[in-house]
GROMACS .gro file of C-alpha atoms in nm:
model
  475
    1UNK     CA    1  -6.998  -3.849   0.669
    2UNK     CA    2  -6.879  -3.568   0.538
    3UNK     CA    3  -6.533  -3.592   0.493
    4UNK     CA    4  -6.235  -3.297   0.603
    5UNK     CA    5  -6.004  -3.244   0.401
    6UNK     CA    6  -5.682  -3.276   0.496
    7UNK     CA    7  -5.425  -2.950   0.367
    8UNK     CA    8  -5.100  -3.079   0.548
    9UNK     CA    9  -5.083  -3.405   0.635
   10UNK     CA   10  -4.830  -3.424   0.802
   11UNK     CA   11  -5.020  -3.286   1.083
   12UNK     CA   12  -5.204  -3.549   1.155
   13UNK     CA   13  -4.913  -3.724   1.329
   14UNK     CA   14  -4.830  -4.064   1.383
   15UNK     CA   15  -5.049  -4.134   1.732
   16UNK     CA   16  -5.297  -4.411   1.546
   17UNK     CA   17  -5.294  -4.767   1.452
   18UNK     CA   18  -5.358  -4.897   1.088
   19UNK     CA   19  -5.598  -5.160   1.187
   20UNK     CA   20  -5.673  -5.237   0.805
   21UNK     CA   21  -5.590  -5.140   0.442
   22UNK     CA   22  -5.635  -5.181   0.123
   23UNK     CA   23  -5.496  -4.994  -0.259
   24UNK     CA   24  -5.707  -4.955  -0.608
   25UNK     CA   25  -5.554  -4.873  -0.935
   26UNK     CA   26  -5.767  -4.845  -1.175
   27UNK     CA   27  -5.680  -4.695  -1.543
   28UNK     CA   28  -5.926  -4.762  -1.897
   29UNK     CA   29  -5.862  -4.801  -2.208
   30UNK     CA   30  -6.250  -4.721  -2.265
   31UNK     CA   31  -6.369  -4.443  -2.484
   32UNK     CA   32  -6.489  -4.156  -2.272
   33UNK     CA   33  -6.428  -4.292  -1.910
   34UNK     CA   34  -6.171  -4.169  -1.671
   35UNK     CA   35  -5.865  -4.238  -1.690
   36UNK     CA   36  -5.548  -4.402  -1.442
   37UNK     CA   37  -5.661  -4.318  -1.115
   38UNK     CA   38  -5.560  -4.456  -0.763
   39UNK     CA   39  -5.742  -4.507  -0.396
   40UNK     CA   40  -5.590  -4.530  -0.053
   41UNK     CA   41  -5.867  -4.610   0.232
   42UNK     CA   42  -5.698  -4.709   0.575
   43UNK     CA   43  -5.901  -4.794   0.900
   44UNK     CA   44  -5.688  -4.622   1.211
   45UNK     CA   45  -5.783  -4.664   1.599
   46UNK     CA   46  -5.672  -4.334   1.771
   47UNK     CA   47  -5.746  -4.214   2.126
   48UNK     CA   48  -5.998  -3.988   2.038
   49UNK     CA   49  -6.177  -4.262   1.829
   50UNK     CA   50  -6.189  -4.427   1.521
   51UNK     CA   51  -6.103  -4.244   1.155
   52UNK     CA   52  -6.136  -4.424   0.775
   53UNK     CA   53  -5.829  -4.223   0.614
   54UNK     CA   54  -5.842  -4.200   0.262
   55UNK     CA   55  -5.584  -4.081  -0.026
   56UNK     CA   56  -5.659  -4.107  -0.384
   57UNK     CA   57  -5.554  -3.957  -0.692
   58UNK     CA   58  -5.386  -3.929  -1.050
   59UNK     CA   59  -5.105  -4.165  -1.082
   60UNK     CA   60  -4.788  -3.963  -0.989
   61UNK     CA   61  -4.952  -3.710  -0.802
   62UNK     CA   62  -4.961  -3.717  -0.399
   63UNK     CA   63  -5.335  -3.682  -0.421
   64UNK     CA   64  -5.603  -3.593  -0.139
   65UNK     CA   65  -5.612  -3.639   0.173
   66UNK     CA   66  -5.932  -3.715   0.341
   67UNK     CA   67  -6.064  -3.762   0.686
   68UNK     CA   68  -6.397  -3.897   0.834
   69UNK     CA   69  -6.455  -3.913   1.215
   70UNK     CA   70  -6.321  -3.924   1.482
   71UNK     CA   71  -6.624  -4.226   1.507
   72UNK     CA   72  -6.740  -4.497   1.733
   73UNK     CA   73  -6.520  -4.854   1.646
   74UNK     CA   74  -6.908  -4.986   1.443
   75UNK     CA   75  -6.893  -4.667   1.249
   76UNK     CA   76  -6.547  -4.638   1.201
   77UNK     CA   77  -6.585  -5.036   1.048
   78UNK     CA   78  -6.876  -4.973   0.862
   79UNK     CA   79  -6.760  -4.642   0.691
   80UNK     CA   80  -6.460  -4.781   0.606
   81UNK     CA   81  -6.654  -5.154   0.412
   82UNK     CA   82  -6.848  -4.904   0.232
   83UNK     CA   83  -6.514  -4.734   0.066
   84UNK     CA   84  -6.372  -5.086  -0.035
   85UNK     CA   85  -6.677  -5.192  -0.159
   86UNK     CA   86  -6.775  -4.885  -0.372
   87UNK     CA   87  -6.395  -4.858  -0.516
   88UNK     CA   88  -6.346  -5.220  -0.563
   89UNK     CA   89  -6.659  -5.442  -0.563
   90UNK     CA   90  -6.892  -5.197  -0.774
   91UNK     CA   91  -7.059  -5.290  -1.087
   92UNK     CA   92  -6.966  -5.022  -1.244
   93UNK     CA   93  -6.595  -4.971  -1.304
   94UNK     CA   94  -6.401  -5.126  -1.008
   95UNK     CA   95  -6.114  -5.054  -0.917
   96UNK     CA   96  -5.826  -5.309  -0.976
   97UNK     CA   97  -5.714  -5.449  -0.599
   98UNK     CA   98  -5.306  -5.372  -0.572
   99UNK     CA   99  -5.123  -5.559  -0.332
  100UNK     CA  100  -4.792  -5.286  -0.281
  101UNK     CA  101  -4.473  -5.455  -0.093
  102UNK     CA  102  -4.423  -5.134   0.007
  103UNK     CA  103  -4.626  -4.875   0.048
  104UNK     CA  104  -4.545  -4.484  -0.128
  105UNK     CA  105  -4.921  -4.318  -0.044
  106UNK     CA  106  -5.142  -4.268   0.232
  107UNK     CA  107  -5.164  -4.105   0.598
  108UNK     CA  108  -4.756  -4.144   0.741
  109UNK     CA  109  -4.757  -4.511   0.919
  110UNK     CA  110  -4.861  -4.632   0.561
  111UNK     CA  111  -4.583  -4.469   0.427
  112UNK     CA  112  -4.322  -4.812   0.396
  113UNK     CA  113  -4.551  -5.063   0.501
  114UNK     CA  114  -4.771  -5.331   0.318
  115UNK     CA  115  -5.095  -5.335   0.196
  116UNK     CA  116  -5.358  -5.561   0.076
  117UNK     CA  117  -5.315  -5.942   0.087
  118UNK     CA  118  -4.888  -6.021  -0.021
  119UNK     CA  119  -4.827  -6.304  -0.153
  120UNK     CA  120  -4.592  -6.578   0.008
  121UNK     CA  121  -4.381  -6.579  -0.295
  122UNK     CA  122  -4.312  -6.223  -0.240
  123UNK     CA  123  -4.299  -6.257   0.122
  124UNK     CA  124  -4.014  -6.509   0.029
  125UNK     CA  125  -3.824  -6.303  -0.157
  126UNK     CA  126  -3.812  -6.058   0.084
  127UNK     CA  127  -3.761  -6.259   0.432
  128UNK     CA  128  -3.479  -6.399   0.202
  129UNK     CA  129  -3.123  -6.399   0.405
  130UNK     CA  130  -2.916  -6.128   0.176
  131UNK     CA  131  -2.563  -6.206   0.212
  132UNK     CA  132  -2.342  -5.892   0.254
  133UNK     CA  133  -2.148  -5.774  -0.083
  134UNK     CA  134  -1.856  -5.919  -0.017
  135UNK     CA  135  -1.990  -6.267   0.007
  136UNK     CA  136  -2.170  -6.261  -0.294
  137UNK     CA  137  -1.866  -6.107  -0.452
  138UNK     CA  138  -1.605  -6.434  -0.338
  139UNK     CA  139  -1.868  -6.679  -0.445
  140UNK     CA  140  -1.923  -6.560  -0.760
  141UNK     CA  141  -1.855  -6.865  -1.066
  142UNK     CA  142  -1.485  -6.712  -1.180
  143UNK     CA  143  -1.392  -6.654  -1.569
  144UNK     CA  144  -0.994  -6.761  -1.620
  145UNK     CA  145  -0.774  -6.483  -1.442
  146UNK     CA  146  -0.817  -6.280  -1.073
  147UNK     CA  147  -1.049  -5.963  -1.212
  148UNK     CA  148  -1.307  -5.997  -1.509
  149UNK     CA  149  -1.195  -5.985  -1.871
  150UNK     CA  150  -1.270  -5.595  -1.961
  151UNK     CA  151  -1.472  -5.739  -2.263
  152UNK     CA  152  -1.656  -5.919  -2.013
  153UNK     CA  153  -1.689  -5.621  -1.745
  154UNK     CA  154  -1.806  -5.361  -2.020
  155UNK     CA  155  -2.047  -5.597  -2.149
  156UNK     CA  156  -2.199  -5.694  -1.809
  157UNK     CA  157  -2.265  -5.376  -1.717
  158UNK     CA  158  -2.463  -5.315  -2.082
  159UNK     CA  159  -2.651  -5.535  -2.025
  160UNK     CA  160  -2.820  -5.503  -1.619
  161UNK     CA  161  -2.850  -5.099  -1.761
  162UNK     CA  162  -2.968  -5.167  -2.079
  163UNK     CA  163  -3.231  -5.379  -1.912
  164UNK     CA  164  -3.261  -5.124  -1.628
  165UNK     CA  165  -3.313  -4.843  -1.903
  166UNK     CA  166  -3.576  -5.069  -2.103
  167UNK     CA  167  -3.823  -5.161  -1.823
  168UNK     CA  168  -3.840  -4.825  -1.675
  169UNK     CA  169  -3.889  -4.685  -2.008
  170UNK     CA  170  -4.221  -4.872  -2.066
  171UNK     CA  171  -4.356  -4.878  -1.730
  172UNK     CA  172  -4.411  -4.677  -1.429
  173UNK     CA  173  -4.128  -4.846  -1.225
  174UNK     CA  174  -3.823  -4.767  -1.049
  175UNK     CA  175  -3.558  -5.019  -0.953
  176UNK     CA  176  -3.485  -4.982  -0.638
  177UNK     CA  177  -3.306  -5.227  -0.305
  178UNK     CA  178  -3.648  -5.294  -0.202
  179UNK     CA  179  -3.782  -5.407  -0.564
  180UNK     CA  180  -3.966  -5.238  -0.812
  181UNK     CA  181  -4.137  -4.953  -0.692
  182UNK     CA  182  -4.390  -4.754  -0.878
  183UNK     CA  183  -4.525  -4.393  -0.782
  184UNK     CA  184  -4.785  -4.581  -0.499
  185UNK     CA  185  -4.490  -4.857  -0.383
  186UNK     CA  186  -4.340  -5.182  -0.452
  187UNK     CA  187  -4.498  -5.411  -0.659
  188UNK     CA  188  -4.552  -5.775  -0.572
  189UNK     CA  189  -4.523  -6.105  -0.760
  190UNK     CA  190  -4.919  -6.132  -0.807
  191UNK     CA  191  -4.902  -5.739  -0.960
  192UNK     CA  192  -4.724  -5.899  -1.183
  193UNK     CA  193  -4.939  -6.198  -1.234
  194UNK     CA  194  -5.185  -6.013  -1.264
  195UNK     CA  195  -5.074  -5.866  -1.567
  196UNK     CA  196  -5.011  -6.173  -1.750
  197UNK     CA  197  -5.323  -6.322  -1.622
  198UNK     CA  198  -5.468  -6.033  -1.807
  199UNK     CA  199  -5.255  -6.019  -2.163
  200UNK     CA  200  -5.336  -6.446  -2.151
  201UNK     CA  201  -5.717  -6.345  -2.179
  202UNK     CA  202  -5.677  -6.069  -2.447
  203UNK     CA  203  -5.487  -6.339  -2.667
  204UNK     CA  204  -5.801  -6.557  -2.639
  205UNK     CA  205  -6.025  -6.313  -2.789
  206UNK     CA  206  -5.806  -6.168  -3.058
  207UNK     CA  207  -5.782  -6.511  -3.204
  208UNK     CA  208  -6.173  -6.516  -3.182
  209UNK     CA  209  -6.375  -6.426  -3.452
  210UNK     CA  210  -6.375  -5.999  -3.447
  211UNK     CA  211  -6.726  -5.853  -3.330
  212UNK     CA  212  -6.855  -5.538  -3.161
  213UNK     CA  213  -6.835  -5.736  -2.786
  214UNK     CA  214  -6.526  -5.852  -2.827
  215UNK     CA  215  -6.368  -5.525  -2.890
  216UNK     CA  216  -6.573  -5.369  -2.601
  217UNK     CA  217  -6.414  -5.688  -2.399
  218UNK     CA  218  -6.009  -5.620  -2.542
  219UNK     CA  219  -6.093  -5.295  -2.362
  220UNK     CA  220  -6.170  -5.367  -2.038
  221UNK     CA  221  -5.917  -5.620  -2.048
  222UNK     CA  222  -5.669  -5.414  -2.153
  223UNK     CA  223  -5.762  -5.183  -1.844
  224UNK     CA  224  -5.692  -5.444  -1.579
  225UNK     CA  225  -5.359  -5.500  -1.749
  226UNK     CA  226  -5.277  -5.106  -1.723
  227UNK     CA  227  -5.418  -5.166  -1.372
  228UNK     CA  228  -5.198  -5.408  -1.261
  229UNK     CA  229  -4.890  -5.293  -1.429
  230UNK     CA  230  -4.848  -4.895  -1.381
  231UNK     CA  231  -4.724  -4.665  -1.685
  232UNK     CA  232  -4.656  -4.339  -1.635
  233UNK     CA  233  -4.923  -4.212  -1.907
  234UNK     CA  234  -5.075  -3.950  -1.762
  235UNK     CA  235  -5.364  -3.735  -1.840
  236UNK     CA  236  -5.373  -4.024  -2.144
  237UNK     CA  237  -5.642  -4.292  -2.211
  238UNK     CA  238  -5.457  -4.651  -2.237
  239UNK     CA  239  -5.397  -4.854  -2.524
  240UNK     CA  240  -5.634  -5.116  -2.617
  241UNK     CA  241  -5.414  -5.373  -2.693
  242UNK     CA  242  -5.561  -5.574  -2.978
  243UNK     CA  243  -5.306  -5.704  -3.176
  244UNK     CA  244  -5.059  -6.025  -3.097
  245UNK     CA  245  -4.799  -5.770  -3.181
  246UNK     CA  246  -4.906  -5.607  -2.906
  247UNK     CA  247  -4.982  -5.778  -2.638
  248UNK     CA  248  -4.631  -6.026  -2.718
  249UNK     CA  249  -4.485  -5.639  -2.636
  250UNK     CA  250  -4.593  -5.645  -2.263
  251UNK     CA  251  -4.515  -6.011  -2.228
  252UNK     CA  252  -4.212  -5.927  -2.280
  253UNK     CA  253  -4.231  -5.656  -2.017
  254UNK     CA  254  -4.370  -5.885  -1.722
  255UNK     CA  255  -4.085  -6.092  -1.840
  256UNK     CA  256  -3.887  -5.839  -1.791
  257UNK     CA  257  -3.979  -5.696  -1.472
  258UNK     CA  258  -3.978  -6.078  -1.293
  259UNK     CA  259  -3.585  -6.138  -1.503
  260UNK     CA  260  -3.489  -5.765  -1.292
  261UNK     CA  261  -3.680  -5.903  -0.977
  262UNK     CA  262  -3.462  -6.213  -1.007
  263UNK     CA  263  -3.144  -6.012  -1.035
  264UNK     CA  264  -3.163  -5.776  -0.767
  265UNK     CA  265  -3.082  -5.999  -0.495
  266UNK     CA  266  -3.353  -6.004  -0.223
  267UNK     CA  267  -3.501  -5.712  -0.060
  268UNK     CA  268  -3.170  -5.543   0.026
  269UNK     CA  269  -2.943  -5.622  -0.234
  270UNK     CA  270  -3.000  -5.320  -0.491
  271UNK     CA  271  -2.762  -5.484  -0.727
  272UNK     CA  272  -2.888  -5.351  -1.013
  273UNK     CA  273  -2.832  -5.020  -0.911
  274UNK     CA  274  -2.454  -5.069  -0.798
  275UNK     CA  275  -2.149  -5.044  -1.014
  276UNK     CA  276  -2.011  -5.326  -0.889
  277UNK     CA  277  -2.002  -5.502  -1.237
  278UNK     CA  278  -1.812  -5.819  -1.042
  279UNK     CA  279  -2.101  -5.822  -0.785
  280UNK     CA  280  -2.398  -5.801  -1.141
  281UNK     CA  281  -2.191  -6.102  -1.331
  282UNK     CA  282  -2.250  -6.285  -0.929
  283UNK     CA  283  -2.562  -6.282  -0.990
  284UNK     CA  284  -2.602  -6.346  -1.362
  285UNK     CA  285  -2.536  -6.765  -1.168
  286UNK     CA  286  -2.333  -6.900  -1.457
  287UNK     CA  287  -1.982  -6.895  -1.590
  288UNK     CA  288  -1.891  -6.594  -1.931
  289UNK     CA  289  -1.564  -6.661  -2.013
  290UNK     CA  290  -1.482  -6.374  -2.343
  291UNK     CA  291  -1.259  -6.584  -2.565
  292UNK     CA  292  -0.961  -6.510  -2.783
  293UNK     CA  293  -0.759  -6.634  -3.009
  294UNK     CA  294  -0.802  -6.937  -3.201
  295UNK     CA  295  -1.123  -7.024  -2.949
  296UNK     CA  296  -1.279  -6.647  -3.084
  297UNK     CA  297  -1.216  -6.755  -3.444
  298UNK     CA  298  -1.354  -7.106  -3.460
  299UNK     CA  299  -1.708  -7.010  -3.336
  300UNK     CA  300  -1.716  -6.666  -3.526
  301UNK     CA  301  -1.622  -6.997  -3.839
  302UNK     CA  302  -1.949  -7.112  -3.696
  303UNK     CA  303  -2.197  -6.868  -3.682
  304UNK     CA  304  -1.995  -6.665  -4.025
  305UNK     CA  305  -1.982  -6.957  -4.255
  306UNK     CA  306  -2.384  -7.035  -4.200
  307UNK     CA  307  -2.504  -6.715  -4.283
  308UNK     CA  308  -2.695  -6.812  -4.658
  309UNK     CA  309  -2.858  -6.411  -4.738
  310UNK     CA  310  -2.735  -6.081  -4.523
  311UNK     CA  311  -2.455  -6.052  -4.332
  312UNK     CA  312  -2.392  -6.170  -3.978
  313UNK     CA  313  -2.001  -6.015  -3.845
  314UNK     CA  314  -1.917  -6.142  -3.496
  315UNK     CA  315  -1.738  -5.880  -3.284
  316UNK     CA  316  -1.701  -6.049  -2.948
  317UNK     CA  317  -1.795  -6.432  -2.832
  318UNK     CA  318  -1.892  -6.540  -2.484
  319UNK     CA  319  -1.832  -6.904  -2.369
  320UNK     CA  320  -2.119  -6.995  -2.120
  321UNK     CA  321  -2.198  -7.249  -1.883
  322UNK     CA  322  -2.542  -7.278  -1.664
  323UNK     CA  323  -2.454  -7.534  -1.464
  324UNK     CA  324  -2.792  -7.765  -1.419
  325UNK     CA  325  -2.881  -7.627  -1.723
  326UNK     CA  326  -2.599  -7.847  -1.939
  327UNK     CA  327  -2.633  -8.092  -1.618
  328UNK     CA  328  -2.975  -8.129  -1.783
  329UNK     CA  329  -2.885  -8.162  -2.126
  330UNK     CA  330  -2.619  -8.408  -2.091
  331UNK     CA  331  -2.797  -8.644  -1.927
  332UNK     CA  332  -3.163  -8.617  -2.110
  333UNK     CA  333  -3.099  -8.398  -2.391
  334UNK     CA  334  -2.770  -8.577  -2.560
  335UNK     CA  335  -2.936  -8.923  -2.566
  336UNK     CA  336  -3.139  -8.831  -2.843
  337UNK     CA  337  -2.885  -8.753  -3.010
  338UNK     CA  338  -2.846  -8.544  -3.374
  339UNK     CA  339  -2.688  -8.260  -3.155
  340UNK     CA  340  -2.661  -7.949  -3.398
  341UNK     CA  341  -2.600  -7.563  -3.304
  342UNK     CA  342  -2.850  -7.341  -3.271
  343UNK     CA  343  -2.861  -7.021  -3.320
  344UNK     CA  344  -3.168  -6.752  -3.110
  345UNK     CA  345  -3.178  -6.387  -3.132
  346UNK     CA  346  -3.316  -6.169  -2.897
  347UNK     CA  347  -3.323  -5.814  -2.792
  348UNK     CA  348  -3.029  -5.647  -2.613
  349UNK     CA  349  -3.263  -5.614  -2.298
  350UNK     CA  350  -3.346  -5.993  -2.317
  351UNK     CA  351  -3.032  -6.105  -2.192
  352UNK     CA  352  -2.925  -6.023  -1.824
  353UNK     CA  353  -3.263  -6.254  -1.799
  354UNK     CA  354  -3.189  -6.526  -2.067
  355UNK     CA  355  -2.829  -6.547  -1.877
  356UNK     CA  356  -3.036  -6.575  -1.531
  357UNK     CA  357  -3.264  -6.860  -1.630
  358UNK     CA  358  -3.188  -7.016  -1.963
  359UNK     CA  359  -3.432  -7.008  -2.241
  360UNK     CA  360  -3.828  -7.010  -2.167
  361UNK     CA  361  -4.073  -7.235  -2.374
  362UNK     CA  362  -4.256  -6.860  -2.522
  363UNK     CA  363  -4.563  -6.733  -2.478
  364UNK     CA  364  -4.564  -6.621  -2.761
  365UNK     CA  365  -4.291  -6.583  -3.083
  366UNK     CA  366  -4.126  -6.294  -3.297
  367UNK     CA  367  -4.146  -6.414  -3.596
  368UNK     CA  368  -3.994  -6.243  -3.916
  369UNK     CA  369  -4.077  -5.862  -3.996
  370UNK     CA  370  -4.098  -5.825  -3.571
  371UNK     CA  371  -4.449  -5.893  -3.601
  372UNK     CA  372  -4.591  -6.198  -3.426
  373UNK     CA  373  -4.823  -6.465  -3.529
  374UNK     CA  374  -4.968  -6.686  -3.247
  375UNK     CA  375  -4.702  -6.883  -3.052
  376UNK     CA  376  -4.531  -6.965  -3.382
  377UNK     CA  377  -4.517  -7.134  -3.706
  378UNK     CA  378  -4.474  -7.447  -3.525
  379UNK     CA  379  -4.653  -7.440  -3.223
  380UNK     CA  380  -4.512  -7.363  -2.862
  381UNK     CA  381  -4.147  -7.412  -2.837
  382UNK     CA  382  -3.803  -7.303  -2.820
  383UNK     CA  383  -3.735  -7.188  -3.162
  384UNK     CA  384  -3.352  -7.181  -3.377
  385UNK     CA  385  -3.193  -7.111  -3.665
  386UNK     CA  386  -3.030  -7.318  -3.868
  387UNK     CA  387  -2.852  -7.068  -3.986
  388UNK     CA  388  -2.750  -6.764  -3.767
  389UNK     CA  389  -2.902  -6.524  -4.086
  390UNK     CA  390  -3.244  -6.597  -3.891
  391UNK     CA  391  -3.165  -6.537  -3.557
  392UNK     CA  392  -3.015  -6.220  -3.679
  393UNK     CA  393  -3.414  -6.156  -3.769
  394UNK     CA  394  -3.523  -6.179  -3.373
  395UNK     CA  395  -3.217  -5.959  -3.226
  396UNK     CA  396  -3.444  -5.636  -3.274
  397UNK     CA  397  -3.235  -5.450  -3.020
  398UNK     CA  398  -2.910  -5.423  -2.995
  399UNK     CA  399  -2.631  -5.242  -2.713
  400UNK     CA  400  -2.639  -4.849  -2.650
  401UNK     CA  401  -2.312  -4.624  -2.685
  402UNK     CA  402  -2.028  -4.702  -2.879
  403UNK     CA  403  -2.090  -5.096  -2.870
  404UNK     CA  404  -2.367  -5.093  -3.138
  405UNK     CA  405  -2.431  -5.432  -3.115
  406UNK     CA  406  -2.648  -5.677  -3.140
  407UNK     CA  407  -2.641  -6.016  -2.973
  408UNK     CA  408  -2.736  -6.432  -3.049
  409UNK     CA  409  -2.707  -6.735  -2.883
  410UNK     CA  410  -2.532  -7.075  -3.027
  411UNK     CA  411  -2.644  -7.331  -2.858
  412UNK     CA  412  -2.640  -7.748  -2.832
  413UNK     CA  413  -2.948  -7.842  -2.936
  414UNK     CA  414  -3.040  -8.251  -2.910
  415UNK     CA  415  -3.262  -8.238  -3.204
  416UNK     CA  416  -3.340  -8.617  -3.232
  417UNK     CA  417  -3.552  -8.798  -3.506
  418UNK     CA  418  -3.675  -8.444  -3.712
  419UNK     CA  419  -4.022  -8.390  -3.851
  420UNK     CA  420  -3.989  -8.183  -4.164
  421UNK     CA  421  -4.256  -7.941  -4.177
  422UNK     CA  422  -4.373  -7.771  -4.532
  423UNK     CA  423  -4.671  -7.581  -4.439
  424UNK     CA  424  -4.707  -7.336  -4.081
  425UNK     CA  425  -4.909  -7.595  -3.889
  426UNK     CA  426  -4.966  -7.321  -3.593
  427UNK     CA  427  -5.113  -7.499  -3.245
  428UNK     CA  428  -4.843  -7.758  -3.182
  429UNK     CA  429  -4.722  -7.826  -2.853
  430UNK     CA  430  -4.523  -8.128  -2.882
  431UNK     CA  431  -4.296  -8.311  -3.195
  432UNK     CA  432  -4.574  -8.588  -3.399
  433UNK     CA  433  -4.552  -8.904  -3.301
  434UNK     CA  434  -4.236  -9.099  -3.341
  435UNK     CA  435  -4.034  -8.736  -3.387
  436UNK     CA  436  -3.877  -8.587  -3.126
  437UNK     CA  437  -3.819  -8.229  -3.319
  438UNK     CA  438  -3.954  -7.978  -3.545
  439UNK     CA  439  -3.814  -7.837  -3.889
  440UNK     CA  440  -4.003  -7.547  -4.067
  441UNK     CA  441  -3.785  -7.617  -4.449
  442UNK     CA  442  -3.702  -7.270  -4.562
  443UNK     CA  443  -3.795  -7.241  -4.948
  444UNK     CA  444  -4.175  -7.365  -4.871
  445UNK     CA  445  -4.441  -7.161  -4.639
  446UNK     CA  446  -4.104  -7.089  -4.411
  447UNK     CA  447  -3.865  -6.831  -4.528
  448UNK     CA  448  -3.590  -6.920  -4.328
  449UNK     CA  449  -3.535  -7.312  -4.183
  450UNK     CA  450  -3.625  -7.313  -3.842
  451UNK     CA  451  -3.553  -7.602  -3.592
  452UNK     CA  452  -3.851  -7.612  -3.337
  453UNK     CA  453  -3.798  -7.816  -3.017
  454UNK     CA  454  -4.018  -7.863  -2.712
  455UNK     CA  455  -3.872  -8.057  -2.411
  456UNK     CA  456  -4.016  -8.383  -2.489
  457UNK     CA  457  -3.919  -8.680  -2.677
  458UNK     CA  458  -4.081  -8.901  -2.923
  459UNK     CA  459  -4.149  -9.042  -2.613
  460UNK     CA  460  -4.293  -8.771  -2.439
  461UNK     CA  461  -4.085  -8.839  -2.209
  462UNK     CA  462  -3.935  -8.419  -2.066
  463UNK     CA  463  -3.640  -8.329  -2.148
  464UNK     CA  464  -3.363  -8.024  -2.075
  465UNK     CA  465  -3.337  -8.005  -2.561
  466UNK     CA  466  -3.116  -7.725  -2.525
  467UNK     CA  467  -2.808  -7.549  -2.380
  468UNK     CA  468  -2.612  -7.206  -2.447
  469UNK     CA  469  -2.300  -7.242  -2.529
  470UNK     CA  470  -2.227  -6.971  -2.668
  471UNK     CA  471  -2.291  -6.565  -2.676
  472UNK     CA  472  -2.242  -6.364  -2.977
  473UNK     CA  473  -2.190  -5.970  -3.047
  474UNK     CA  474  -2.287  -5.948  -3.381
  475UNK     CA  475  -2.336  -5.660  -3.587
   0.00000   0.00000   0.00000
């Protein structure tokens, strides 16, 4: 059936019902293929019959609007099904179906409504009641004094601002009160999960022996990632993610997306875009207090005296208490014993998320020089430096403006009985029998003393092996 192109989509009006719709995105990393396209299909019931409405174009463009019909219901449903099959189910170069919590393309009535299957997590987030700003601020964990310390206020503002800027500079998204908006609409949690699944598949491919087939598979799976997580690439071909370093950067991006959704305060929260720093502090969900005087000097000494090469100069110290984490550590971590301070560094944009949900078992661990090996030289665990200079190597991006500082956490770590390693032993997911943690010993194949915990003890019981006690700004 021949299409009618709408030169003025608004003239189509709003006197119709959307019976069904789908949205597909296509970003190709393969050589010689057309890149960065999207397609929206809708089935409309109107007074004068049924219509199939399409809107398609390149990422960032408003695209072309076309209609097929009016026609009978049977003919329209067949036309719509054929369009869906042709775009999403064809064998060669199909579009990836992407669910949008709120659509920004398509017909006038499609704008602002969801399209595709919306996952339960996104539905719950959008349905969650949102407290008024005043109530959130009132319920916020308070540092000493009636208002936020100026140093803490500046730190929190920098955390949120840097995280937002980092995310929006890497992906074609804008953080709004409604969520993570792309040129096509608001992404769902399911889209982020699709991106993460593609990255896990890429890790498996990278770890295989290089061959033509593997390289081709990498390009196809990279395309799936960029189709799920839109990037502002214009007409450029998305890169093939062929190294663990590149994949690790995209995993950090997906985690940053999750963290930003978590702190944004629900569908109508808009906390990230707000100028209310007190409200942003409340969304961290933990107690943070700027230290001065003897308290600050004590922590400064712990950090700086641990350094065995290079230099670390502590500029500011914040005491941190994440109530649930502390309770779990006291109940399960402290009984393991041998609790010592360990140092953990990360890029400045990551700290909004870390303070909100704590340290995660990483998908990939950054090794010295900013390159990624596999899940770390002692497997998939949480890594802490015995000396602060080790954490310094992981804190690879700093705060903006005049502060210019890096960030590390000073953590209480329940090490228990440590298994010493002098050779890199990849693939570990728990300590060896009889041990509670692992120690990569400096001066062997390890250039630094690295402690690794896996949140299990020598008996196989789940434990909270660490807790954040201080966050330190340094240079």
